[in-house]
């Protein structure tokens, strides 16, 4: 570890600390920028059919248009977070907003699937420049006594912003044109840019070592390979050659990254030795699991709303809003609770409530009784996730020095992206397998054609039921009931995972995080005005 004496920018007081009004403006600026990024992750999901028809594109191409944004975002978070630490967080934020905004303009005007793919890649690059900086600006600018609440707001936007973005996207598609989906991010970018140029101070690390270029490249390959596997495995098959190749590349690069970073030690892009600390390890694992469960639940809920209850895409998104509202509200309250009782009890309480929410949905979900059977579970999940996410984020950012807050923020974001991809892949697979196992025993007497369609999925069964004549009602009921059976399997698996996480956090979770700067400063950090 480095033994040089600490040289730190002042955290509170002095002329470098913005006043309360400016701090509010800074928080609004980074929150709006973050909203633009997270809303774009899932926004295009509601326009899959429109893109396929307008571009004459296959389903695989449409899925790549949606997924390549997340792939580029996740792959570049760590390197660009570190670059932002060195070059300055405000310039990185402004440049990222420019790239992201231009990419969305290009996407809105794209004449072909190829141009749309290029626009989505550019959007992912811009998002990777923005996302880690938004949190790093908070942790490097806000005084310690106000930092927790600011991180709570950031966490609420990160957790609930995707659902809010899906609602606005579904509304635009229903009442206007799907290309207007790109207007919302551009408007958010313009607002964030105006606020950032006026109020966000610049802060950066004065490097004591050369940039870890090799570590940056290896981390990009590792994240790309692993996210690719999680995105493509369900579509191509987990044993397909391309899936296995991606898995081998991802794991190999991850092992190489750890070895290289241990070799670089204090000059590493990410000092992996810090994972021995409870704060970094516990916060990362909690975010991985919580975001995985949240994303997996969305995969389960949408087919339930649309194929079982027969709701539109817009109404289905509205139905998710209570969970998002509770998540965003409790994310802001979590720092207050953590200050009184500690981070570990707050995280454990949140994890327990999220697990209870999953159990409630598994126990009471019904084909006939509808939305009210799952609403209590959704509310409990929203409260639990809000309580667990904010102290987890604080534990991660508090484990790295102030001069490495871009890397800390990027690690936080990469963990979220991994958790999201993992949850979608695993809970989605459990739901699909549970459905197929249950539906086979309910198709006796149904003609082979409609029965084969029903085996492919509940949406296929709904479509086939319309042309199955007198067999339609029986086919539809069999598919809907089988979906509920698969739902329950996925929910109980989530309960088991949350139970394991609860035990881990209860015994090994973070305590009150001490500033990492006090132990191993790497370099001075400059904080300047706008």
Short mmCIF file of C-alpha atoms in Angstrom, two decimals:
data_model
loop_
_atom_site.label_atom_id
_atom_site.label_comp_id
_atom_site.label_asym_id
_atom_site.label_seq_id
_atom_site.Cartn_x
_atom_site.Cartn_y
_atom_site.Cartn_z
CA UNK A 1 0.00 0.00 0.00
CA UNK A 2 1.07 3.56 -0.61
CA UNK A 3 2.61 5.28 2.41
CA UNK A 4 2.71 8.85 1.12
CA UNK A 5 1.01 11.40 3.39
CA UNK A 6 -2.55 12.33 2.53
CA UNK A 7 -3.16 15.45 0.49
CA UNK A 8 -6.89 15.98 0.16
CA UNK A 9 -9.29 18.54 -1.15
CA UNK A 10 -11.42 19.92 1.66
CA UNK A 11 -14.71 18.11 2.17
CA UNK A 12 -16.56 20.71 4.16
CA UNK A 13 -16.21 24.37 4.68
CA UNK A 14 -13.94 26.72 2.84
CA UNK A 15 -14.33 28.41 -0.48
CA UNK A 16 -14.22 25.16 -2.42
CA UNK A 17 -17.47 23.88 -0.91
CA UNK A 18 -20.56 24.95 -2.92
CA UNK A 19 -23.40 26.55 -1.00
CA UNK A 20 -26.71 24.76 -0.38
CA UNK A 21 -28.47 26.22 -3.43
CA UNK A 22 -25.67 25.24 -5.75
CA UNK A 23 -25.51 21.76 -4.24
CA UNK A 24 -29.20 21.30 -5.06
CA UNK A 25 -28.57 22.39 -8.63
CA UNK A 26 -25.63 20.00 -8.91
CA UNK A 27 -27.78 17.14 -7.65
CA UNK A 28 -30.55 17.98 -10.12
CA UNK A 29 -28.02 18.16 -12.98
CA UNK A 30 -26.46 14.75 -12.34
CA UNK A 31 -29.86 13.17 -11.61
CA UNK A 32 -31.30 14.41 -14.91
CA UNK A 33 -28.20 13.15 -16.75
CA UNK A 34 -28.53 9.77 -15.03
CA UNK A 35 -32.23 9.61 -15.90
CA UNK A 36 -31.39 10.04 -19.58
CA UNK A 37 -28.95 7.13 -19.42
CA UNK A 38 -31.10 4.64 -17.50
CA UNK A 39 -34.28 5.48 -19.41
CA UNK A 40 -32.52 4.56 -22.65
CA UNK A 41 -31.64 1.08 -21.38
CA UNK A 42 -35.19 -0.24 -21.66
CA UNK A 43 -36.99 2.46 -23.63
CA UNK A 44 -36.77 0.74 -27.02
CA UNK A 45 -38.29 -2.48 -25.66
CA UNK A 46 -41.75 -1.08 -26.37
CA UNK A 47 -40.88 -0.39 -30.03
CA UNK A 48 -39.58 -3.81 -31.12
CA UNK A 49 -42.44 -4.48 -33.56
CA UNK A 50 -42.26 -0.98 -35.03
CA UNK A 51 -38.51 -1.25 -35.72
CA UNK A 52 -38.87 -4.72 -37.25
CA UNK A 53 -41.54 -3.49 -39.66
CA UNK A 54 -39.93 -0.15 -40.58
CA UNK A 55 -36.41 -1.52 -41.08
CA UNK A 56 -37.44 -4.92 -42.41
CA UNK A 57 -35.25 -6.35 -39.66
CA UNK A 58 -35.22 -9.80 -38.08
CA UNK A 59 -36.00 -10.32 -34.41
CA UNK A 60 -32.31 -11.01 -33.78
CA UNK A 61 -31.34 -7.67 -35.33
CA UNK A 62 -33.95 -5.85 -33.27
CA UNK A 63 -32.64 -7.48 -30.09
CA UNK A 64 -29.12 -6.37 -30.99
CA UNK A 65 -30.36 -2.80 -31.46
CA UNK A 66 -31.73 -2.95 -27.91
CA UNK A 67 -28.89 -4.87 -26.24
CA UNK A 68 -25.83 -3.33 -27.87
CA UNK A 69 -26.40 -0.09 -25.94
CA UNK A 70 -26.12 -1.94 -22.64
CA UNK A 71 -23.14 -3.93 -23.89
CA UNK A 72 -21.18 -0.80 -24.85
CA UNK A 73 -22.20 0.96 -21.63
CA UNK A 74 -21.12 -1.88 -19.34
CA UNK A 75 -17.87 -2.60 -21.20
CA UNK A 76 -16.58 0.97 -21.01
CA UNK A 77 -17.68 2.04 -17.53
CA UNK A 78 -14.45 1.20 -15.70
CA UNK A 79 -12.00 2.67 -18.26
CA UNK A 80 -14.00 5.85 -18.82
CA UNK A 81 -14.65 6.28 -15.10
CA UNK A 82 -10.88 6.23 -14.55
CA UNK A 83 -10.32 8.67 -17.43
CA UNK A 84 -12.85 11.03 -15.86
CA UNK A 85 -10.92 10.93 -12.58
CA UNK A 86 -7.76 12.01 -14.39
CA UNK A 87 -8.99 14.48 -17.01
CA UNK A 88 -11.70 16.08 -14.89
CA UNK A 89 -15.22 14.99 -14.08
CA UNK A 90 -16.97 18.07 -15.42
CA UNK A 91 -15.31 17.89 -18.88
CA UNK A 92 -16.10 14.18 -19.03
CA UNK A 93 -19.73 14.83 -18.09
CA UNK A 94 -20.14 17.59 -20.65
CA UNK A 95 -18.44 15.56 -23.39
CA UNK A 96 -20.50 12.49 -22.53
CA UNK A 97 -23.73 14.47 -22.70
CA UNK A 98 -22.69 15.77 -26.12
CA UNK A 99 -21.92 12.29 -27.47
CA UNK A 100 -25.06 10.81 -25.94
CA UNK A 101 -27.30 13.59 -27.26
CA UNK A 102 -25.86 13.37 -30.79
CA UNK A 103 -26.29 9.59 -30.77
CA UNK A 104 -29.97 9.93 -29.87
CA UNK A 105 -30.52 12.48 -32.61
CA UNK A 106 -28.95 10.02 -35.05
CA UNK A 107 -31.12 7.20 -33.70
CA UNK A 108 -34.27 9.24 -34.10
CA UNK A 109 -33.42 9.93 -37.75
CA UNK A 110 -31.88 6.54 -38.59
CA UNK A 111 -32.98 5.32 -42.05
CA UNK A 112 -31.82 1.72 -41.57
CA UNK A 113 -31.08 -0.90 -38.95
CA UNK A 114 -27.33 -0.49 -39.57
CA UNK A 115 -27.44 3.23 -38.79
CA UNK A 116 -29.59 2.54 -35.74
CA UNK A 117 -27.03 0.01 -34.48
CA UNK A 118 -24.25 2.57 -34.90
CA UNK A 119 -26.33 5.17 -33.05
CA UNK A 120 -26.95 2.78 -30.17
CA UNK A 121 -23.24 1.96 -29.89
CA UNK A 122 -22.41 5.67 -29.79
CA UNK A 123 -25.16 6.16 -27.22
CA UNK A 124 -23.63 3.44 -25.05
CA UNK A 125 -20.22 5.13 -25.25
CA UNK A 126 -21.73 8.47 -24.23
CA UNK A 127 -23.65 6.80 -21.40
CA UNK A 128 -20.43 5.19 -20.12
CA UNK A 129 -18.88 8.66 -19.99
CA UNK A 130 -21.85 10.07 -18.09
CA UNK A 131 -22.94 7.42 -15.62
CA UNK A 132 -19.84 7.01 -13.40
CA UNK A 133 -19.23 10.76 -13.39
CA UNK A 134 -22.70 11.53 -12.02
CA UNK A 135 -22.03 9.61 -8.82
CA UNK A 136 -18.38 10.70 -8.65
CA UNK A 137 -19.48 14.37 -8.75
CA UNK A 138 -21.68 13.73 -5.71
CA UNK A 139 -19.05 11.88 -3.68
CA UNK A 140 -16.31 14.41 -4.47
CA UNK A 141 -18.43 17.56 -4.05
CA UNK A 142 -20.99 17.06 -1.29
CA UNK A 143 -19.92 17.50 2.35
CA UNK A 144 -19.86 14.26 4.28
CA UNK A 145 -22.95 15.07 6.34
CA UNK A 146 -25.02 15.64 3.16
CA UNK A 147 -23.46 12.99 0.95
CA UNK A 148 -25.66 10.10 2.09
CA UNK A 149 -28.91 11.84 1.19
CA UNK A 150 -27.54 12.90 -2.18
CA UNK A 151 -26.48 9.32 -2.91
CA UNK A 152 -29.97 8.25 -1.87
CA UNK A 153 -31.49 10.50 -4.54
CA UNK A 154 -29.00 9.20 -7.11
CA UNK A 155 -29.81 5.61 -6.16
CA UNK A 156 -33.54 6.21 -6.42
CA UNK A 157 -33.15 7.60 -9.92
CA UNK A 158 -30.88 4.72 -10.92
CA UNK A 159 -33.33 2.15 -9.57
CA UNK A 160 -36.67 3.66 -10.55
CA UNK A 161 -35.63 5.68 -13.57
CA UNK A 162 -35.75 2.68 -15.88
CA UNK A 163 -39.39 1.99 -15.03
CA UNK A 164 -40.29 5.67 -15.40
CA UNK A 165 -38.49 5.70 -18.76
CA UNK A 166 -40.45 2.65 -19.90
CA UNK A 167 -43.72 4.35 -18.93
CA UNK A 168 -42.91 7.50 -20.88
CA UNK A 169 -41.69 5.41 -23.82
CA UNK A 170 -44.86 3.31 -23.87
CA UNK A 171 -46.95 6.49 -23.70
CA UNK A 172 -45.11 8.01 -26.66
CA UNK A 173 -45.48 4.84 -28.74
CA UNK A 174 -49.19 4.57 -27.95
CA UNK A 175 -50.15 8.19 -28.64
CA UNK A 176 -47.56 9.28 -31.21
CA UNK A 177 -44.64 7.77 -33.14
CA UNK A 178 -41.94 5.38 -31.91
CA UNK A 179 -39.16 7.67 -33.16
CA UNK A 180 -40.19 10.21 -30.54
CA UNK A 181 -38.61 7.82 -28.02
CA UNK A 182 -35.33 9.56 -28.86
CA UNK A 183 -36.72 13.02 -28.11
CA UNK A 184 -36.97 12.36 -24.35
CA UNK A 185 -33.24 11.60 -23.87
CA UNK A 186 -32.28 14.63 -25.99
CA UNK A 187 -34.47 16.93 -23.87
CA UNK A 188 -32.99 15.49 -20.67
CA UNK A 189 -29.47 15.96 -22.08
CA UNK A 190 -30.12 19.60 -22.90
CA UNK A 191 -31.44 20.28 -19.39
CA UNK A 192 -28.54 18.44 -17.76
CA UNK A 193 -26.01 20.19 -19.98
CA UNK A 194 -27.34 23.65 -19.14
CA UNK A 195 -27.27 22.91 -15.40
CA UNK A 196 -23.88 21.21 -15.50
CA UNK A 197 -22.15 24.03 -17.38
CA UNK A 198 -23.50 26.53 -14.86
CA UNK A 199 -23.14 24.73 -11.54
CA UNK A 200 -21.10 21.51 -11.54
CA UNK A 201 -17.54 22.12 -10.28
CA UNK A 202 -14.62 20.30 -11.82
CA UNK A 203 -12.67 17.81 -9.74
CA UNK A 204 -9.92 15.45 -10.81
CA UNK A 205 -7.12 13.26 -9.59
CA UNK A 206 -3.51 14.33 -9.93
CA UNK A 207 -2.09 10.98 -11.10
CA UNK A 208 0.81 9.44 -9.23
CA UNK A 209 1.11 6.67 -11.85
CA UNK A 210 0.57 6.23 -15.55
CA UNK A 211 -2.88 5.21 -16.72
CA UNK A 212 -3.42 1.45 -16.58
CA UNK A 213 -4.05 0.99 -20.30
CA UNK A 214 -3.61 -2.77 -20.25
CA UNK A 215 -6.02 -3.13 -17.32
CA UNK A 216 -8.56 -0.96 -19.11
CA UNK A 217 -8.39 -3.07 -22.28
CA UNK A 218 -8.57 -6.37 -20.41
CA UNK A 219 -11.53 -5.20 -18.31
CA UNK A 220 -13.35 -4.15 -21.49
CA UNK A 221 -12.86 -7.62 -23.01
CA UNK A 222 -13.94 -9.35 -19.79
CA UNK A 223 -17.13 -7.34 -19.35
CA UNK A 224 -18.00 -7.58 -23.05
CA UNK A 225 -17.62 -11.36 -23.06
CA UNK A 226 -19.64 -11.96 -19.89
CA UNK A 227 -22.47 -9.54 -20.72
CA UNK A 228 -22.63 -10.99 -24.25
CA UNK A 229 -23.14 -14.47 -22.81
CA UNK A 230 -25.92 -13.31 -20.49
CA UNK A 231 -27.69 -11.45 -23.29
CA UNK A 232 -27.31 -14.05 -26.02
CA UNK A 233 -27.45 -17.29 -24.03
CA UNK A 234 -31.26 -17.32 -23.72
CA UNK A 235 -31.67 -16.65 -27.47
CA UNK A 236 -28.90 -18.76 -29.01
CA UNK A 237 -28.79 -21.49 -26.36
CA UNK A 238 -26.38 -21.88 -23.44
CA UNK A 239 -24.41 -24.61 -25.21
CA UNK A 240 -24.17 -22.86 -28.60
CA UNK A 241 -20.56 -22.42 -29.84
CA UNK A 242 -20.78 -18.63 -29.85
CA UNK A 243 -22.12 -18.64 -26.28
CA UNK A 244 -19.38 -20.95 -25.02
CA UNK A 245 -16.75 -18.91 -26.86
CA UNK A 246 -18.00 -15.70 -25.25
CA UNK A 247 -17.99 -17.38 -21.85
CA UNK A 248 -14.41 -18.61 -22.28
CA UNK A 249 -13.23 -15.18 -23.43
CA UNK A 250 -15.05 -13.40 -20.61
CA UNK A 251 -13.81 -15.68 -17.84
CA UNK A 252 -10.28 -15.80 -19.24
CA UNK A 253 -10.10 -12.02 -19.46
CA UNK A 254 -11.56 -11.65 -15.95
CA UNK A 255 -8.87 -13.93 -14.52
CA UNK A 256 -6.20 -12.06 -16.48
CA UNK A 257 -7.57 -8.74 -15.19
CA UNK A 258 -7.32 -9.85 -11.57
CA UNK A 259 -3.76 -11.12 -12.10
CA UNK A 260 -2.69 -7.93 -13.87
CA UNK A 261 -4.24 -5.65 -11.26
CA UNK A 262 -2.51 -7.57 -8.46
CA UNK A 263 0.74 -7.07 -10.36
CA UNK A 264 0.11 -3.32 -10.76
CA UNK A 265 -0.85 -2.94 -7.08
CA UNK A 266 -1.08 0.79 -6.27
CA UNK A 267 -0.92 1.71 -9.97
CA UNK A 268 -3.87 -0.53 -10.84
CA UNK A 269 -7.03 0.64 -12.57
CA UNK A 270 -8.94 -1.13 -9.76
CA UNK A 271 -7.07 -2.38 -6.73
CA UNK A 272 -8.74 -5.79 -6.37
CA UNK A 273 -7.15 -6.21 -2.92
CA UNK A 274 -9.83 -3.83 -1.63
CA UNK A 275 -12.44 -6.55 -2.10
CA UNK A 276 -11.11 -8.04 1.11
CA UNK A 277 -12.86 -5.15 2.86
CA UNK A 278 -16.42 -5.77 3.95
CA UNK A 279 -17.69 -2.50 2.53
CA UNK A 280 -16.64 -3.06 -1.06
CA UNK A 281 -17.41 -6.78 -1.12
CA UNK A 282 -20.73 -6.52 0.72
CA UNK A 283 -21.94 -3.50 -1.23
CA UNK A 284 -21.04 -5.07 -4.58
CA UNK A 285 -22.67 -8.42 -3.83
CA UNK A 286 -25.82 -6.76 -2.52
CA UNK A 287 -26.21 -4.56 -5.59
CA UNK A 288 -25.52 -7.51 -7.90
CA UNK A 289 -28.28 -9.59 -6.31
CA UNK A 290 -30.82 -6.82 -5.74
CA UNK A 291 -30.59 -5.46 -9.29
CA UNK A 292 -30.63 -9.01 -10.64
CA UNK A 293 -33.86 -9.78 -8.82
CA UNK A 294 -35.39 -6.45 -9.83
CA UNK A 295 -34.61 -7.00 -13.52
CA UNK A 296 -35.75 -10.61 -13.38
CA UNK A 297 -39.05 -9.57 -11.80
CA UNK A 298 -39.69 -7.19 -14.70
CA UNK A 299 -39.20 -10.12 -17.11
CA UNK A 300 -41.88 -12.02 -15.19
CA UNK A 301 -44.31 -9.16 -14.61
CA UNK A 302 -44.71 -7.91 -18.18
CA UNK A 303 -45.92 -11.23 -19.66
CA UNK A 304 -48.24 -11.60 -16.67
CA UNK A 305 -49.80 -8.20 -17.26
CA UNK A 306 -50.05 -8.57 -21.04
CA UNK A 307 -50.64 -12.30 -21.69
CA UNK A 308 -52.47 -13.30 -18.49
CA UNK A 309 -54.38 -10.12 -17.64
CA UNK A 310 -54.64 -8.92 -21.25
CA UNK A 311 -53.34 -5.41 -20.57
CA UNK A 312 -51.69 -3.05 -23.05
CA UNK A 313 -48.00 -2.17 -22.90
CA UNK A 314 -48.80 1.25 -21.47
CA UNK A 315 -51.10 -0.09 -18.76
CA UNK A 316 -48.55 -2.79 -17.91
CA UNK A 317 -45.90 -0.13 -17.38
CA UNK A 318 -48.27 1.93 -15.24
CA UNK A 319 -48.80 -1.16 -13.09
CA UNK A 320 -45.07 -1.18 -12.24
CA UNK A 321 -45.09 2.42 -11.04
CA UNK A 322 -46.07 1.72 -7.39
CA UNK A 323 -42.95 -0.41 -6.99
CA UNK A 324 -40.79 2.28 -8.60
CA UNK A 325 -42.31 5.04 -6.45
CA UNK A 326 -41.69 3.09 -3.24
CA UNK A 327 -38.14 2.32 -4.34
CA UNK A 328 -37.33 5.95 -5.08
CA UNK A 329 -38.94 7.19 -1.84
CA UNK A 330 -37.15 4.74 0.45
CA UNK A 331 -33.83 5.31 -1.33
CA UNK A 332 -33.99 8.84 0.04
CA UNK A 333 -34.94 7.64 3.53
CA UNK A 334 -32.29 4.91 3.71
CA UNK A 335 -29.38 7.26 4.61
CA UNK A 336 -31.34 8.61 7.58
CA UNK A 337 -31.99 5.10 8.86
CA UNK A 338 -28.40 4.03 8.18
CA UNK A 339 -27.08 7.01 10.16
CA UNK A 340 -29.16 5.94 13.17
CA UNK A 341 -28.78 2.16 13.19
CA UNK A 342 -25.91 1.50 10.78
CA UNK A 343 -25.52 0.40 7.18
CA UNK A 344 -25.60 -3.32 7.90
CA UNK A 345 -28.98 -3.40 9.70
CA UNK A 346 -30.48 -1.10 7.04
CA UNK A 347 -29.27 -3.32 4.21
CA UNK A 348 -30.43 -6.47 6.02
CA UNK A 349 -33.88 -4.98 6.62
CA UNK A 350 -34.17 -4.02 2.95
CA UNK A 351 -33.10 -7.47 1.77
CA UNK A 352 -35.57 -9.13 4.15
CA UNK A 353 -38.45 -6.95 2.92
CA UNK A 354 -37.57 -7.65 -0.72
CA UNK A 355 -37.55 -11.37 0.05
CA UNK A 356 -40.93 -11.08 1.77
CA UNK A 357 -42.26 -9.28 -1.32
CA UNK A 358 -41.14 -12.13 -3.56
CA UNK A 359 -42.73 -14.68 -1.22
CA UNK A 360 -46.02 -12.75 -1.17
CA UNK A 361 -46.16 -12.72 -4.96
CA UNK A 362 -45.34 -16.43 -5.14
CA UNK A 363 -48.04 -17.30 -2.60
CA UNK A 364 -50.91 -15.16 -3.85
CA UNK A 365 -50.45 -14.70 -7.63
CA UNK A 366 -53.57 -15.79 -9.47
CA UNK A 367 -54.96 -15.93 -12.99
CA UNK A 368 -58.47 -14.94 -11.91
CA UNK A 369 -57.89 -12.43 -9.10
CA UNK A 370 -55.39 -10.35 -11.06
CA UNK A 371 -53.30 -7.35 -10.09
CA UNK A 372 -54.35 -6.99 -6.46
CA UNK A 373 -52.89 -10.41 -5.65
CA UNK A 374 -49.36 -9.20 -6.45
CA UNK A 375 -49.56 -5.52 -5.46
CA UNK A 376 -48.60 -6.05 -1.77
CA UNK A 377 -45.55 -8.04 -2.85
CA UNK A 378 -44.54 -5.35 -5.34
CA UNK A 379 -44.79 -2.65 -2.67
CA UNK A 380 -42.72 -4.67 -0.20
CA UNK A 381 -40.12 -5.27 -2.90
CA UNK A 382 -39.93 -1.57 -3.76
CA UNK A 383 -39.41 -0.62 -0.11
CA UNK A 384 -36.82 -3.35 0.41
CA UNK A 385 -34.80 -2.50 -2.69
CA UNK A 386 -34.77 1.19 -1.83
CA UNK A 387 -33.48 0.48 1.68
CA UNK A 388 -30.75 -1.87 0.49
CA UNK A 389 -29.44 -0.03 -2.59
CA UNK A 390 -28.40 3.30 -1.05
CA UNK A 391 -26.17 1.96 1.78
CA UNK A 392 -24.70 -0.56 -0.67
CA UNK A 393 -23.73 2.26 -3.02
CA UNK A 394 -22.28 4.26 -0.12
CA UNK A 395 -20.27 1.23 0.98
CA UNK A 396 -18.70 0.93 -2.48
CA UNK A 397 -17.87 4.60 -2.94
CA UNK A 398 -16.66 4.89 0.66
CA UNK A 399 -14.17 2.04 0.14
CA UNK A 400 -12.10 3.84 -2.51
CA UNK A 401 -10.14 7.11 -2.18
CA UNK A 402 -11.73 10.38 -3.26
CA UNK A 403 -9.30 10.55 -6.17
CA UNK A 404 -10.67 7.21 -7.43
CA UNK A 405 -14.36 8.07 -7.22
CA UNK A 406 -14.85 7.71 -10.97
CA UNK A 407 -13.56 4.13 -10.69
CA UNK A 408 -15.69 3.53 -7.57
CA UNK A 409 -18.77 4.84 -9.34
CA UNK A 410 -17.99 2.79 -12.44
CA UNK A 411 -17.59 -0.35 -10.32
CA UNK A 412 -20.97 0.39 -8.75
CA UNK A 413 -22.50 0.76 -12.23
CA UNK A 414 -20.83 -2.34 -13.68
CA UNK A 415 -22.16 -4.35 -10.75
CA UNK A 416 -25.66 -3.09 -11.49
CA UNK A 417 -25.38 -3.97 -15.19
CA UNK A 418 -24.06 -7.45 -14.42
CA UNK A 419 -26.84 -8.00 -11.92
CA UNK A 420 -29.46 -6.84 -14.40
CA UNK A 421 -28.20 -9.12 -17.17
CA UNK A 422 -27.81 -12.05 -14.78
CA UNK A 423 -31.29 -11.64 -13.31
CA UNK A 424 -32.95 -11.41 -16.72
CA UNK A 425 -31.12 -14.50 -17.95
CA UNK A 426 -31.61 -16.71 -14.88
CA UNK A 427 -35.11 -15.77 -13.72
CA UNK A 428 -36.25 -15.63 -17.33
CA UNK A 429 -34.90 -19.15 -17.88
CA UNK A 430 -36.58 -20.42 -14.70
CA UNK A 431 -39.89 -18.93 -15.78
CA UNK A 432 -39.63 -20.43 -19.27
CA UNK A 433 -38.66 -23.88 -17.98
CA UNK A 434 -41.40 -23.85 -15.35
CA UNK A 435 -43.96 -22.84 -17.97
CA UNK A 436 -42.93 -25.57 -20.41
CA UNK A 437 -42.98 -28.23 -17.70
CA UNK A 438 -46.44 -27.21 -16.52
CA UNK A 439 -48.12 -26.65 -19.89
CA UNK A 440 -47.36 -30.11 -21.30
CA UNK A 441 -49.73 -31.78 -18.84
CA UNK A 442 -52.57 -29.36 -19.64
CA UNK A 443 -52.74 -29.76 -23.42
CA UNK A 444 -54.56 -33.10 -23.62
CA UNK A 445 -57.29 -32.91 -26.24
CA UNK A 446 -55.87 -29.74 -27.86
CA UNK A 447 -54.99 -30.14 -31.60
CA UNK A 448 -51.27 -30.48 -32.27
CA UNK A 449 -50.80 -27.17 -34.07
CA UNK A 450 -52.19 -24.88 -31.36
CA UNK A 451 -50.62 -27.10 -28.67
CA UNK A 452 -47.17 -26.76 -30.24
CA UNK A 453 -47.62 -23.00 -30.36
CA UNK A 454 -48.58 -22.96 -26.69
CA UNK A 455 -45.40 -24.85 -25.77
CA UNK A 456 -43.32 -22.02 -27.23
CA UNK A 457 -44.56 -19.49 -24.68
CA UNK A 458 -47.59 -17.84 -23.16
CA UNK A 459 -47.64 -15.06 -25.78
CA UNK A 460 -47.69 -17.66 -28.56
CA UNK A 461 -50.52 -19.45 -26.78
CA UNK A 462 -52.59 -16.26 -26.58
CA UNK A 463 -52.13 -15.71 -30.31
CA UNK A 464 -52.92 -19.36 -31.15
CA UNK A 465 -56.04 -19.34 -28.97
CA UNK A 466 -57.67 -16.80 -31.27
CA UNK A 467 -57.69 -19.27 -34.16
CA UNK A 468 -58.18 -22.50 -32.21
CA UNK A 469 -61.98 -22.42 -32.45
CA UNK A 470 -63.77 -24.21 -29.61
CA UNK A 471 -60.40 -25.22 -28.14
CA UNK A 472 -59.38 -21.59 -27.67
CA UNK A 473 -60.64 -21.01 -24.10
CA UNK A 474 -59.10 -24.26 -22.83
CA UNK A 475 -55.81 -23.50 -24.55
CA UNK A 476 -55.71 -19.98 -23.13
CA UNK A 477 -56.53 -21.12 -19.59
CA UNK A 478 -53.88 -23.88 -19.76
CA UNK A 479 -51.21 -21.41 -20.87
CA UNK A 480 -52.14 -18.77 -18.30
CA UNK A 481 -52.21 -21.24 -15.42
CA UNK A 482 -48.90 -22.73 -16.57
CA UNK A 483 -47.38 -19.25 -16.64
CA UNK A 484 -48.43 -18.74 -13.02
CA UNK A 485 -46.77 -22.06 -12.14
CA UNK A 486 -43.56 -20.91 -13.82
CA UNK A 487 -43.91 -17.53 -12.06
CA UNK A 488 -44.01 -19.26 -8.69
CA UNK A 489 -40.85 -21.24 -9.43
CA UNK A 490 -39.01 -18.06 -10.39
CA UNK A 491 -40.27 -16.20 -7.31
CA UNK A 492 -39.27 -18.96 -4.89
CA UNK A 493 -35.82 -19.08 -6.47
CA UNK A 494 -35.59 -15.34 -5.84
CA UNK A 495 -36.64 -15.84 -2.23
CA UNK A 496 -33.87 -18.42 -1.78
CA UNK A 497 -31.26 -16.07 -3.26
CA UNK A 498 -32.41 -13.18 -1.06
CA UNK A 499 -32.28 -15.48 1.97
CA UNK A 500 -28.65 -16.35 1.28
CA UNK A 501 -27.85 -12.67 0.77
CA UNK A 502 -29.58 -11.75 4.05
CA UNK A 503 -27.41 -14.22 5.99
CA UNK A 504 -24.26 -12.93 4.27
CA UNK A 505 -25.04 -9.27 4.98
CA UNK A 506 -26.12 -10.00 8.56
CA UNK A 507 -22.75 -11.55 9.34
CA UNK A 508 -20.37 -9.99 6.80
CA UNK A 509 -22.04 -6.78 5.72
CA UNK A 510 -20.38 -3.37 5.91
CA UNK A 511 -20.35 -1.33 9.08
CA UNK A 512 -19.95 2.42 9.15
CA UNK A 513 -17.61 3.11 6.28
CA UNK A 514 -14.40 4.92 7.05
CA UNK A 515 -12.99 7.23 4.41
CA UNK A 516 -10.55 5.33 2.25
CA UNK A 517 -8.38 8.41 1.88
CA UNK A 518 -7.21 8.18 5.44
CA UNK A 519 -5.55 4.86 4.83
CA UNK A 520 -4.11 4.97 1.34
CA UNK A 521 -4.09 8.22 -0.56
CA UNK A 522 -2.82 7.94 -4.09
CA UNK A 523 -2.62 11.56 -5.12
CA UNK A 524 -3.99 15.00 -4.54
CA UNK A 525 -7.40 15.83 -5.90
CA UNK A 526 -8.13 19.29 -7.21
CA UNK A 527 -11.56 20.84 -6.79
CA UNK A 528 -12.22 23.92 -8.85
CA UNK A 529 -15.18 26.04 -9.71
CA UNK A 530 -17.23 25.85 -12.89
#
